[in-house]
CSV table of C-alpha atoms and ligand atoms in Angstrom, one decimal:
chain,number,residue,atom,x,y,z
A,1,MET,CA,-13.2,42.7,31.3
A,2,SER,CA,-15.3,40.7,34.5
A,3,THR,CA,-14.7,37.5,34.5
A,4,MET,CA,-18.2,36.5,33.7
A,5,VAL,CA,-18.6,38.5,31.0
A,6,ALA,CA,-14.8,36.9,29.5
A,7,SER,CA,-17.6,33.7,30.3
A,8,ILE,CA,-20.4,34.5,28.0
A,9,CYS,CA,-17.9,35.6,25.2
A,10,ALA,CA,-16.3,32.4,25.5
A,11,VAL,CA,-19.6,30.6,25.2
A,12,LEU,CA,-19.8,33.0,21.7
A,13,LEU,CA,-17.6,32.4,20.7
A,14,CYS,CA,-18.0,28.9,21.1
A,15,LEU,CA,-21.1,28.8,19.6
A,16,PHE,CA,-20.7,31.4,16.5
A,17,SER,CA,-17.9,29.4,15.5
A,18,HIS,CA,-19.8,25.7,15.2
A,19,VAL,CA,-22.2,28.3,13.8
A,20,LEU,CA,-20.2,30.0,10.8
A,21,GLY,CA,-18.2,26.7,10.7
A,22,GLY,CA,-15.4,27.8,12.4
A,23,PHE,CA,-15.6,24.5,14.3
A,24,TYR,CA,-15.5,21.5,11.9
A,25,GLY,CA,-16.4,17.7,13.1
A,26,GLN,CA,-17.2,16.8,9.9
A,27,PRO,CA,-15.0,14.0,8.0
A,28,GLU,CA,-13.0,13.9,5.4
A,29,GLN,CA,-10.8,11.5,3.8
A,30,VAL,CA,-12.2,8.5,4.5
A,31,HIS,CA,-10.4,4.8,3.9
A,32,LEU,CA,-10.2,1.5,4.5
A,33,SER,CA,-8.3,-1.2,5.4
A,34,TYR,CA,-7.7,-5.2,6.6
A,35,GLY,CA,-7.4,-5.7,10.1
A,36,GLU,CA,-5.7,-8.8,11.6
A,37,ASP,CA,-8.5,-11.5,9.9
A,38,ALA,CA,-11.7,-11.6,7.4
A,39,THR,CA,-14.0,-10.7,10.8
A,40,THR,CA,-11.9,-7.1,11.1
A,41,MET,CA,-12.4,-3.9,8.5
A,42,VAL,CA,-10.7,-0.5,9.7
A,43,VAL,CA,-12.4,2.7,8.8
A,44,THR,CA,-9.7,6.0,9.2
A,45,TRP,CA,-10.5,9.3,8.0
A,46,VAL,CA,-9.9,12.6,9.2
A,47,THR,CA,-11.4,15.9,10.9
A,48,LYS,CA,-10.0,19.2,11.2
A,49,ASP,CA,-11.8,19.4,15.0
A,50,PRO,CA,-11.8,17.2,17.9
A,51,THR,CA,-15.2,15.6,18.0
A,52,ASN,CA,-15.2,13.6,21.3
A,53,THR,CA,-16.2,10.5,20.3
A,54,SER,CA,-14.5,7.8,16.8
A,55,ILE,CA,-18.1,6.4,15.0
A,56,VAL,CA,-18.7,3.8,12.7
A,57,GLU,CA,-22.2,3.1,12.1
A,58,TYR,CA,-22.9,-0.6,9.7
A,59,GLY,CA,-25.2,-3.3,8.2
A,60,THR,CA,-26.1,-5.3,5.9
A,61,ASN,CA,-29.4,-3.6,5.2
A,62,ASP,CA,-29.0,-0.8,8.0
A,63,MET,CA,-26.8,1.2,10.0
A,64,ASN,CA,-28.1,-0.5,12.3
A,65,MET,CA,-24.6,-1.9,14.3
A,66,ILE,CA,-22.1,0.4,16.4
A,67,ALA,CA,-18.5,0.7,16.9
A,68,LYS,CA,-16.1,2.9,18.7
A,69,GLY,CA,-13.1,4.2,18.3
A,70,VAL,CA,-10.3,6.3,19.6
A,71,ALA,CA,-9.3,9.8,17.9
A,72,ASP,CA,-5.7,11.1,18.1
A,73,LEU,CA,-4.7,14.5,17.7
A,74,PHE,CA,-1.6,14.8,14.6
A,75,THR,CA,0.4,18.5,14.5
A,76,ASP,CA,2.4,18.6,11.1
A,77,GLY,CA,5.9,19.6,11.1
A,78,GLY,CA,5.7,22.4,8.3
A,79,PRO,CA,5.9,25.6,9.9
A,80,GLU,CA,1.8,26.2,10.1
A,81,LYS,CA,1.9,23.2,12.7
A,82,ARG,CA,-1.5,22.0,10.8
A,83,ILE,CA,-3.0,20.0,13.4
A,84,PHE,CA,-5.9,17.2,12.6
A,85,TYR,CA,-7.5,14.5,14.6
A,86,THR,CA,-7.1,10.8,12.2
A,87,HIS,CA,-10.2,8.6,14.1
A,88,ARG,CA,-9.7,5.2,13.6
A,89,VAL,CA,-12.2,2.5,14.2
A,90,LYS,CA,-12.3,-0.9,13.8
A,91,VAL,CA,-14.4,-3.0,12.7
A,92,MET,CA,-15.1,-6.6,14.5
A,93,ASN,CA,-17.3,-9.4,14.8
A,94,LEU,CA,-17.4,-9.4,10.4
A,95,THR,CA,-18.9,-12.0,8.7
A,96,PRO,CA,-16.2,-12.8,5.7
A,97,GLY,CA,-17.4,-12.3,2.7
A,98,GLN,CA,-20.6,-9.9,3.4
A,99,LYS,CA,-21.4,-6.6,2.1
A,100,TYR,CA,-21.7,-3.9,4.5
A,101,MET,CA,-22.9,-0.5,4.1
A,102,TYR,CA,-21.5,1.8,6.6
A,103,HIS,CA,-20.5,5.8,7.5
A,104,CYS,CA,-18.5,6.9,9.7
A,105,GLY,CA,-18.2,10.1,11.8
A,106,SER,CA,-20.1,11.3,15.1
A,107,HIS,CA,-22.8,13.7,16.6
A,108,LEU,CA,-21.2,16.2,14.9
A,109,GLY,CA,-21.2,15.4,11.6
A,110,TRP,CA,-21.0,12.1,9.0
A,111,SER,CA,-19.8,10.9,6.1
A,112,ASP,CA,-21.2,9.9,2.8
A,113,ILE,CA,-22.9,6.2,2.9
A,114,PHE,CA,-20.5,3.7,1.2
A,115,THR,CA,-19.9,0.3,1.2
A,116,PHE,CA,-17.0,-2.6,1.5
A,117,THR,CA,-17.5,-6.4,1.0
A,118,ALA,CA,-15.2,-8.2,4.6
A,119,MET,CA,-12.5,-10.5,3.1
A,120,PRO,CA,-13.7,-14.1,1.9
A,121,PRO,CA,-13.1,-16.5,4.1
A,122,GLY,CA,-10.2,-19.5,4.3
A,123,SER,CA,-7.7,-19.5,1.8
A,124,ASP,CA,-9.7,-20.9,-0.8
A,125,TRP,CA,-11.0,-17.6,-3.3
A,126,SER,CA,-8.7,-15.9,-6.0
A,127,PRO,CA,-8.5,-12.0,-4.2
A,128,ARG,CA,-8.0,-9.1,-6.8
A,129,PHE,CA,-5.9,-6.2,-6.7
A,130,ALA,CA,-4.9,-3.0,-8.7
A,131,VAL,CA,-1.4,-3.1,-8.1
A,132,TYR,CA,1.2,0.8,-8.8
A,133,GLY,CA,3.5,3.8,-6.7
A,134,ASP,CA,4.0,7.0,-6.9
A,135,MET,CA,0.8,8.7,-7.7
A,136,GLY,CA,0.3,12.1,-6.7
A,137,ASN,CA,-2.5,14.8,-7.0
A,138,ILE,CA,-1.4,16.3,-9.8
A,139,ASN,CA,-1.3,14.6,-13.2
A,140,ALA,CA,-2.8,11.5,-10.9
A,141,GLN,CA,-3.3,9.8,-14.8
A,142,SER,CA,-4.6,6.4,-13.2
A,143,MET,CA,-7.1,8.4,-10.8
A,144,GLY,CA,-9.8,8.2,-12.6
A,145,ARG,CA,-9.5,4.0,-14.1
A,146,LEU,CA,-9.1,3.5,-10.4
A,147,GLN,CA,-12.3,4.8,-8.9
A,148,GLU,CA,-13.9,4.0,-12.0
A,149,GLU,CA,-12.6,0.3,-11.4
A,150,THR,CA,-13.4,0.1,-7.6
A,151,GLN,CA,-17.0,1.2,-7.8
A,152,ARG,CA,-17.6,-1.9,-10.8
A,153,GLY,CA,-16.5,-3.8,-8.3
A,154,HIS,CA,-13.3,-5.1,-10.4
A,155,PHE,CA,-10.5,-5.2,-6.7
A,156,ASP,CA,-10.4,-6.5,-3.5
A,157,ALA,CA,-8.3,-4.2,-2.5
A,158,ILE,CA,-5.3,-2.1,-3.6
A,159,LEU,CA,-1.6,-2.0,-3.4
A,160,HIS,CA,0.0,1.5,-3.1
A,161,VAL,CA,3.7,1.0,-3.8
A,162,GLY,CA,4.4,3.8,-1.1
A,163,ASP,CA,5.1,7.0,-3.3
A,164,MET,CA,1.8,9.9,-2.6
A,165,ALA,CA,0.4,13.3,-2.8
A,166,TYR,CA,4.0,14.7,-4.2
A,167,ASN,CA,4.0,15.3,-1.2
A,168,MET,CA,2.6,15.0,1.5
A,169,ASP,CA,2.9,17.5,3.8
A,170,THR,CA,3.8,20.0,1.5
A,171,ASP,CA,1.4,23.3,1.5
A,172,ASN,CA,1.8,22.5,5.4
A,173,ALA,CA,0.2,19.3,4.8
A,174,ARG,CA,-2.8,20.8,2.3
A,175,PHE,CA,-1.6,18.1,-0.2
A,176,GLY,CA,-1.4,15.7,1.8
A,177,ASP,CA,-5.1,15.9,2.4
A,178,GLU,CA,-6.0,16.9,-0.9
A,179,PHE,CA,-4.9,13.3,-1.4
A,180,MET,CA,-6.7,11.4,0.7
A,181,ARG,CA,-9.3,13.0,-0.4
A,182,GLN,CA,-9.4,12.6,-4.2
A,183,VAL,CA,-8.6,9.3,-3.1
A,184,GLU,CA,-11.1,8.6,-1.1
A,185,ALA,CA,-13.3,7.4,-3.6
A,186,VAL,CA,-11.4,3.8,-4.0
A,187,ALA,CA,-10.0,3.4,-0.5
A,188,ALA,CA,-13.8,4.2,1.5
A,189,TYR,CA,-15.1,0.8,-1.4
A,190,ILE,CA,-12.1,-0.7,-0.8
A,191,PRO,CA,-8.8,-1.7,1.8
A,192,TYR,CA,-5.9,0.9,0.9
A,193,MET,CA,-3.0,-1.0,2.4
A,194,THR,CA,0.0,0.8,1.7
A,195,CYS,CA,3.9,0.8,2.1
A,196,VAL,CA,5.6,4.2,2.6
A,197,GLY,CA,8.2,5.7,0.5
A,198,ASN,CA,10.6,8.5,0.2
A,199,HIS,CA,8.3,11.2,-0.8
A,200,GLU,CA,6.1,10.3,2.7
A,201,SER,CA,10.3,11.2,4.8
A,202,ALA,CA,9.2,14.8,5.7
A,203,TYR,CA,9.3,15.1,9.8
A,204,ASN,CA,10.3,11.1,10.3
A,205,PHE,CA,7.6,10.1,8.0
A,206,SER,CA,4.9,12.1,10.7
A,207,ASN,CA,2.6,12.4,7.7
A,208,TYR,CA,2.3,8.4,6.3
A,209,ARG,CA,2.8,7.0,9.9
A,210,GLU,CA,-0.2,9.3,11.0
A,211,ARG,CA,-3.3,9.2,8.4
A,212,PHE,CA,-2.9,5.7,8.0
A,213,THR,CA,-3.8,1.7,9.8
A,214,MET,CA,-2.1,-0.8,8.4
A,215,PRO,CA,-2.6,-4.5,10.1
A,216,ALA,CA,-0.3,-3.9,13.6
A,217,ALA,CA,0.3,-7.2,15.1
A,218,GLY,CA,3.6,-8.1,14.3
A,219,GLY,CA,4.4,-5.7,13.0
A,220,ASP,CA,6.1,-2.3,14.0
A,221,GLY,CA,2.8,-0.6,14.7
A,222,GLN,CA,3.3,2.3,12.9
A,223,ASN,CA,2.4,1.5,9.2
A,224,LEU,CA,5.9,0.5,8.0
A,225,TRP,CA,6.4,-3.1,8.1
A,226,TRP,CA,3.6,-5.4,8.5
A,227,SER,CA,1.9,-7.5,6.8
A,228,PHE,CA,-1.1,-9.9,6.2
A,229,ASN,CA,-3.2,-13.0,4.5
A,230,ILE,CA,-5.2,-13.2,2.0
A,231,GLY,CA,-6.5,-15.8,0.2
A,232,PRO,CA,-4.3,-17.7,-0.8
A,233,ALA,CA,-1.7,-15.3,0.1
A,234,HIS,CA,0.4,-13.9,2.0
A,235,ILE,CA,2.0,-10.5,1.7
A,236,ILE,CA,4.7,-8.6,3.4
A,237,ALA,CA,4.7,-4.9,3.1
A,238,PHE,CA,8.8,-2.9,4.6
A,239,SER,CA,9.6,0.2,4.3
A,240,THR,CA,13.3,0.6,2.1
A,241,GLU,CA,13.3,4.1,2.8
A,242,VAL,CA,15.2,2.8,6.2
A,243,TYR,CA,17.9,2.4,4.3
A,244,PHE,CA,18.3,6.3,3.3
A,245,TYR,CA,17.3,8.0,6.0
A,246,THR,CA,18.1,8.2,9.4
A,247,SER,CA,15.5,9.7,11.4
A,248,TYR,CA,14.7,6.9,12.4
A,249,GLY,CA,17.3,5.5,13.1
A,250,THR,CA,20.3,3.5,12.2
A,251,ALA,CA,18.5,0.7,14.6
A,252,GLN,CA,15.3,0.3,12.5
A,253,ILE,CA,17.8,-1.3,9.6
A,254,MET,CA,18.6,-4.2,11.4
A,255,ASN,CA,14.8,-4.1,13.6
A,256,GLN,CA,12.9,-4.6,10.1
A,257,PHE,CA,14.9,-7.2,8.9
A,258,SER,CA,14.9,-9.2,11.5
A,259,TRP,CA,11.3,-8.7,12.3
A,260,ILE,CA,11.0,-10.0,7.9
A,261,GLU,CA,13.1,-12.6,8.9
A,262,GLN,CA,10.7,-13.6,11.6
A,263,ASP,CA,7.5,-12.9,9.8
A,264,LEU,CA,9.2,-15.4,6.8
A,265,ILE,CA,9.6,-18.0,9.4
A,266,GLU,CA,6.0,-17.6,10.6
A,267,ALA,CA,4.8,-17.8,6.9
A,268,ASN,CA,7.1,-21.1,6.0
A,269,LYS,CA,6.1,-22.8,8.9
A,270,PRO,CA,4.6,-26.0,7.3
A,271,GLU,CA,0.2,-25.6,7.6
A,272,ASN,CA,0.7,-21.9,7.1
A,273,ARG,CA,2.6,-22.0,3.3
A,274,GLN,CA,0.1,-24.7,2.8
A,275,ALA,CA,-2.9,-22.7,3.4
A,276,ARG,CA,-1.3,-19.8,1.9
A,277,PRO,CA,1.2,-21.0,-0.9
A,278,TRP,CA,1.9,-16.9,-2.5
A,279,ILE,CA,4.3,-14.5,-0.4
A,280,ILE,CA,4.6,-10.9,-1.8
A,281,THR,CA,6.4,-8.7,-1.0
A,282,MET,CA,6.4,-4.9,-1.6
A,283,GLY,CA,9.0,-1.8,-1.0
A,284,HIS,CA,8.9,1.0,-2.4
A,285,ARG,CA,12.6,1.1,-4.4
A,286,PRO,CA,13.5,-1.9,-6.5
A,287,ALA,CA,16.5,-3.8,-5.8
A,288,TYR,CA,16.9,-4.1,-9.6
A,289,CYS,CA,15.0,-1.8,-12.7
A,290,SER,CA,17.3,-0.7,-15.5
A,291,ASN,CA,16.3,3.5,-15.7
A,292,THR,CA,19.2,6.2,-16.9
A,293,ASP,CA,18.3,8.7,-13.1
A,294,GLY,CA,21.8,6.9,-11.0
A,295,ASP,CA,19.0,5.5,-8.5
A,296,ASP,CA,20.4,2.7,-6.4
A,297,CYS,CA,18.5,0.3,-8.3
A,298,THR,CA,20.8,1.0,-11.4
A,299,LYS,CA,23.7,0.2,-9.2
A,300,HIS,CA,25.1,-3.2,-9.3
A,301,GLN,CA,25.0,-3.2,-5.5
A,302,SER,CA,22.1,-1.7,-4.7
A,303,ILE,CA,21.7,-1.1,-1.3
A,304,VAL,CA,18.0,-2.6,-1.4
A,305,ARG,CA,19.2,-6.4,-2.5
A,306,THR,CA,22.7,-6.7,-1.2
A,307,GLY,CA,22.1,-4.2,2.5
A,308,GLY,CA,24.6,-2.4,1.6
A,309,GLY,CA,26.9,-3.4,4.4
A,310,LYS,CA,23.5,-2.1,6.9
A,311,SER,CA,22.0,-5.4,7.1
A,312,PRO,CA,22.3,-8.4,5.9
A,313,SER,CA,20.9,-9.2,2.0
A,314,LEU,CA,17.1,-8.6,1.4
A,315,GLU,CA,17.5,-11.0,-1.4
A,316,THR,CA,19.6,-13.3,0.0
A,317,LEU,CA,16.4,-13.5,2.3
A,318,PHE,CA,13.8,-13.4,0.4
A,319,TYR,CA,15.3,-16.0,-2.0
A,320,LYS,CA,15.9,-18.6,1.0
A,321,ALA,CA,12.6,-18.5,2.0
A,322,GLY,CA,10.5,-19.3,-0.8
A,323,VAL,CA,9.1,-15.3,-1.9
A,324,ASP,CA,7.4,-15.8,-4.9
A,325,LEU,CA,7.1,-12.3,-6.4
A,326,GLN,CA,8.3,-9.0,-5.7
A,327,PHE,CA,6.8,-5.8,-6.3
A,328,TRP,CA,8.6,-2.9,-6.4
A,329,ALA,CA,7.9,0.9,-7.4
A,330,HIS,CA,10.0,3.9,-7.4
A,331,GLU,CA,10.9,3.9,-11.0
A,332,HIS,CA,8.1,6.9,-12.7
A,333,SER,CA,8.2,3.4,-15.2
A,334,TYR,CA,7.2,-0.8,-15.9
A,335,GLU,CA,9.4,-2.7,-15.6
A,336,ARG,CA,9.3,-7.2,-15.3
A,337,GLU,CA,11.5,-9.3,-15.5
A,338,TRP,CA,12.7,-12.9,-16.3
A,339,PRO,CA,12.9,-14.5,-12.4
A,340,VAL,CA,16.2,-12.8,-11.3
A,341,TYR,CA,18.8,-13.8,-8.8
A,342,ASN,CA,21.9,-12.6,-7.8
A,343,PHE,CA,21.7,-10.8,-11.6
A,344,LYS,CA,21.6,-14.4,-12.9
A,345,VAL,CA,19.0,-15.2,-15.2
A,346,CYS,CA,16.9,-18.7,-14.2
A,347,ASN,CA,13.7,-18.9,-15.8
A,348,GLY,CA,11.0,-21.9,-15.2
A,349,SER,CA,12.2,-22.6,-19.7
A,350,LEU,CA,13.3,-20.9,-22.5
A,351,ASP,CA,9.1,-21.7,-23.5
A,352,ALA,CA,7.3,-21.4,-20.7
A,353,PRO,CA,10.1,-18.8,-18.0
A,354,TYR,CA,6.7,-18.4,-15.0
A,355,THR,CA,6.6,-21.6,-15.0
A,356,ASN,CA,8.0,-23.4,-12.1
A,357,PRO,CA,10.8,-20.0,-11.8
A,358,PRO,CA,13.8,-21.3,-9.7
A,359,ALA,CA,13.9,-17.7,-8.6
A,360,PRO,CA,11.7,-14.7,-7.9
A,361,VAL,CA,10.2,-12.8,-10.1
A,362,HIS,CA,10.2,-8.6,-9.6
A,363,ILE,CA,7.7,-6.2,-11.1
A,364,VAL,CA,9.0,-2.6,-11.0
A,365,THR,CA,5.2,-0.9,-11.2
A,366,GLY,CA,5.3,3.2,-10.7
A,367,SER,CA,4.1,4.4,-13.1
A,368,ALA,CA,0.4,5.3,-11.4
A,369,GLY,CA,0.8,9.4,-12.4
A,370,CYS,CA,2.5,12.1,-10.7
A,371,GLN,CA,4.3,15.6,-11.5
A,372,GLU,CA,7.6,14.2,-11.7
A,373,ARG,CA,6.5,12.7,-15.2
A,374,HIS,CA,7.8,9.3,-16.5
A,375,ASP,CA,11.4,7.9,-16.0
A,376,PRO,CA,13.0,7.2,-18.9
A,377,PHE,CA,15.0,3.5,-19.7
A,378,ILE,CA,18.9,3.2,-20.3
A,379,ALA,CA,19.4,2.4,-24.4
A,380,ASP,CA,21.1,-2.2,-23.6
A,381,LYS,CA,18.3,-3.6,-21.8
A,382,PRO,CA,19.8,-6.5,-19.1
A,383,ASP,CA,19.9,-10.1,-19.6
A,384,TRP,CA,17.3,-9.7,-16.1
A,385,SER,CA,15.3,-7.1,-17.6
A,386,ALA,CA,11.9,-8.8,-19.6
A,387,ILE,CA,9.8,-5.9,-20.7
A,388,ARG,CA,9.9,-2.1,-19.9
A,389,LEU,CA,7.2,0.5,-20.6
A,390,ASP,CA,7.0,4.3,-20.1
A,391,ASP,CA,3.2,4.6,-20.2
A,392,TYR,CA,1.0,6.1,-16.5
A,393,GLY,CA,-0.5,3.1,-15.6
A,394,TYR,CA,-0.9,0.1,-13.4
A,395,THR,CA,-0.9,-3.1,-12.3
A,396,ARG,CA,-3.7,-5.2,-12.5
A,397,MET,CA,-3.6,-9.1,-10.1
A,398,THR,CA,-5.8,-12.2,-9.3
A,399,ILE,CA,-4.5,-14.6,-7.6
A,400,HIS,CA,-6.1,-17.2,-9.4
A,401,ASN,CA,-5.5,-20.1,-6.8
A,402,ARG,CA,-2.5,-22.0,-5.2
A,403,THR,CA,-0.7,-23.1,-8.4
A,404,HIS,CA,-1.5,-20.2,-10.3
A,405,LEU,CA,-1.2,-16.0,-10.4
A,406,TYR,CA,-2.3,-13.3,-13.4
A,407,MET,CA,-1.0,-9.8,-13.8
A,408,GLU,CA,-2.2,-7.7,-16.6
A,409,GLN,CA,-0.1,-4.1,-17.2
A,410,VAL,CA,-2.7,-1.8,-17.6
A,411,SER,CA,-1.7,1.9,-19.8
A,412,ASP,CA,-4.4,5.3,-19.0
A,413,ASP,CA,-1.4,6.7,-21.8
A,414,GLN,CA,-4.2,3.7,-24.2
A,415,ASP,CA,-6.9,4.3,-23.0
A,416,GLY,CA,-6.9,1.6,-20.9
A,417,LYS,CA,-4.7,-0.9,-23.2
A,418,ILE,CA,-3.6,-4.3,-21.3
A,419,VAL,CA,0.3,-3.8,-22.3
A,420,ASP,CA,1.9,-6.3,-20.9
A,421,LYS,CA,0.2,-10.2,-19.2
A,422,VAL,CA,2.0,-12.8,-17.8
A,423,MET,CA,0.5,-16.2,-15.5
A,424,LEU,CA,3.2,-17.3,-12.9
A,425,ILE,CA,2.9,-20.7,-12.0
A,426,LYS,CA,3.4,-22.3,-9.4
A,427,ASP,CA,3.6,-26.5,-8.5
A,428,LYS,CA,5.9,-26.3,-5.6
A,429,HIS,CA,6.0,-23.1,-3.1
A,430,GLY,CA,8.6,-22.9,0.3
A,431,PRO,CA,11.9,-22.2,1.1
A,432,GLY,CA,14.0,-24.8,-1.0
A,433,THR,CA,12.7,-24.6,-3.6
A,434,TYR,CA,15.1,-22.6,-5.6
A,435,ASN,CA,18.1,-23.0,-7.4
A,436,CYS,CA,20.0,-20.3,-9.6
A,437,MET,CA,23.4,-20.5,-8.2
B,1,NAG,C1,-17.6,14.9,25.2
B,1,NAG,O1,-17.7,13.4,25.5
B,1,NAG,C2,-17.9,13.9,26.9
B,1,NAG,C3,-18.0,11.9,27.8
B,1,NAG,O2,-18.8,11.5,26.9
B,1,NAG,C4,-19.4,13.7,28.0
B,1,NAG,O3,-20.1,14.4,28.9
B,1,NAG,C5,-19.1,15.7,27.3
B,1,NAG,O4,-20.9,15.9,26.6
B,1,NAG,C6,-19.4,15.0,25.1
B,1,NAG,N1,-18.5,16.8,24.6
B,1,NAG,C7,-19.1,17.1,23.7
B,1,NAG,C8,-18.4,18.2,23.0
B,1,NAG,O5,-19.6,16.8,22.9
B,2,NAG,C1,11.0,9.0,14.0
B,2,NAG,O1,9.6,8.0,15.4
B,2,NAG,C2,9.9,6.7,15.4
B,2,NAG,C3,8.6,6.8,15.7
B,2,NAG,O2,7.8,7.2,16.2
B,2,NAG,C4,10.5,7.2,16.4
B,2,NAG,O3,11.5,6.5,17.8
B,2,NAG,C5,11.9,8.3,16.3
B,2,NAG,O4,13.1,8.7,17.3
B,2,NAG,C6,11.3,9.2,16.1
B,2,NAG,N1,13.0,10.1,15.4
B,2,NAG,C7,13.0,11.7,15.1
B,2,NAG,C8,14.7,12.0,15.1
B,2,NAG,O5,11.9,12.3,15.7
B,3,NAG,C1,14.4,-16.6,-19.9
B,3,NAG,O1,13.8,-16.5,-20.9
B,3,NAG,C2,12.8,-15.6,-22.5
B,3,NAG,C3,11.8,-15.5,-22.8
B,3,NAG,O2,12.3,-17.4,-23.6
B,3,NAG,C4,14.0,-15.1,-23.3
B,3,NAG,O3,14.1,-14.4,-23.9
B,3,NAG,C5,15.5,-15.1,-22.4
B,3,NAG,O4,16.7,-15.1,-22.9
B,3,NAG,C6,15.7,-16.5,-20.8
B,3,NAG,N1,16.9,-16.1,-20.3
B,3,NAG,C7,17.9,-16.7,-20.7
B,3,NAG,C8,19.4,-16.4,-19.6
B,3,NAG,O5,17.9,-18.5,-20.2
B,4,NAG,C1,-6.1,-22.5,-11.0
B,4,NAG,O1,-6.3,-21.1,-11.6
B,4,NAG,C2,-5.7,-21.6,-12.7
B,4,NAG,C3,-5.8,-20.6,-13.7
B,4,NAG,O2,-7.7,-19.5,-14.0
B,4,NAG,C4,-7.0,-22.7,-14.3
B,4,NAG,O3,-6.4,-23.6,-14.7
B,4,NAG,C5,-6.6,-24.5,-13.1
B,4,NAG,O4,-7.8,-25.6,-13.5
B,4,NAG,C6,-6.5,-24.0,-10.9
B,4,NAG,N1,-6.3,-25.4,-10.7
B,4,NAG,C7,-7.3,-25.4,-9.9
B,4,NAG,C8,-6.9,-26.9,-9.2
B,4,NAG,O5,-8.4,-25.0,-9.4
């Protein structure tokens, strides 16, 4: 074939593939995350083919403003080596608390129109969350209810405490695509803030790291550990998986530990803790649980709690820093614990255990729904365990103000019934306020 014929063919092929759908520049899997502060929102989406530009058009009444970002080529680690492009656009200079409409894409294709509300200003407001872990594509029991509640404006943000899709990498990462498509009806409207779980471990956690965009400032820049401020709270997400997978190298354990330590020092500077008295952590594998499956958290010297000789004890670090509340998942069940440190239960008082407790509070909320079904509990409830439920569902949390934080557990099995609730009341926060030795 002559060069000329060849190049004509190449042009025709290119045109045909555009027309026949071989080229795919249509945005999908749109999701939001908070940026570094209330004036920033990050929009992340995927296209199968490169689109050259990554654009968010947005505004309050019409989409008369433009923000541009970049796309990264992702190659899945599976045998097909499937590729897609992750587009990330930081929409900046937003008016805190303002509602915006937006769509994303490029001249080769646009998403539907979605809305978001920029984070309200300052720390004097009451953020509302849905918190859960362990939601797959198959048997994603809580999904419909979460989509409905989100679109009705019940939440400001989601905290997904690890384990998604089961698994992101399955079927050459098509499960990851499917999960992100399902979750779009939530995540395109409110920030979907994540930490990593064991089900994201494949190929060095690539399907997790390449699909999300958590606030990078101060974090590892790979979505594995990071923190952000919201209302009267400082939220820290970290990877429990560094203790169980070495693909990241054992140095990562101490890198993360030192980062958490530094982040807590910063959060505990008097002016910071004054403005944001609540410090909340999210990590996938629990420090404590009373399930039957022999997981790390069932062991007295659990690695996540003690550091397992690989790092100093996380539990001690959190206790000393005056961390108020710790969310975990991994166990496909719900377990609320009495305030506890080193297996010692330290109630605020017998009548009001969660009023000024002298130790942190732990919640395991890993029952959003996945094909691995439920994890049962051992018959004898340990004395640190307050309530244990094996319904599918998720946790709602409202941080009312500096002193009052409310949580309730929604059962999807029981048609949205509230099956547990607790008000955590603290007049004092901060390092040195605990007394549970
Ligand atoms: C990609 O962007 C460059 C620079 O903006 C432009 O010159 C080129 O025509 C674009 N290509 C496509 C296929 O849109
Ligand atoms: C895993 O990813 C991290 C971060 O990109 C990198 O530092 C590390 O070398 C990777 N490990 C392997 C085994 O590829
Ligand atoms: C903590 O409070 C609960 C609820 O009053 C109670 O059942 C439990 O025994 C208390 N634990 C301790 C160690 O005081
Ligand atoms: C904090 O919130 C609680 C629960 O809504 C309320 O009872 C209390 O009065 C609030 N405190 C302040 C100072 O507004």
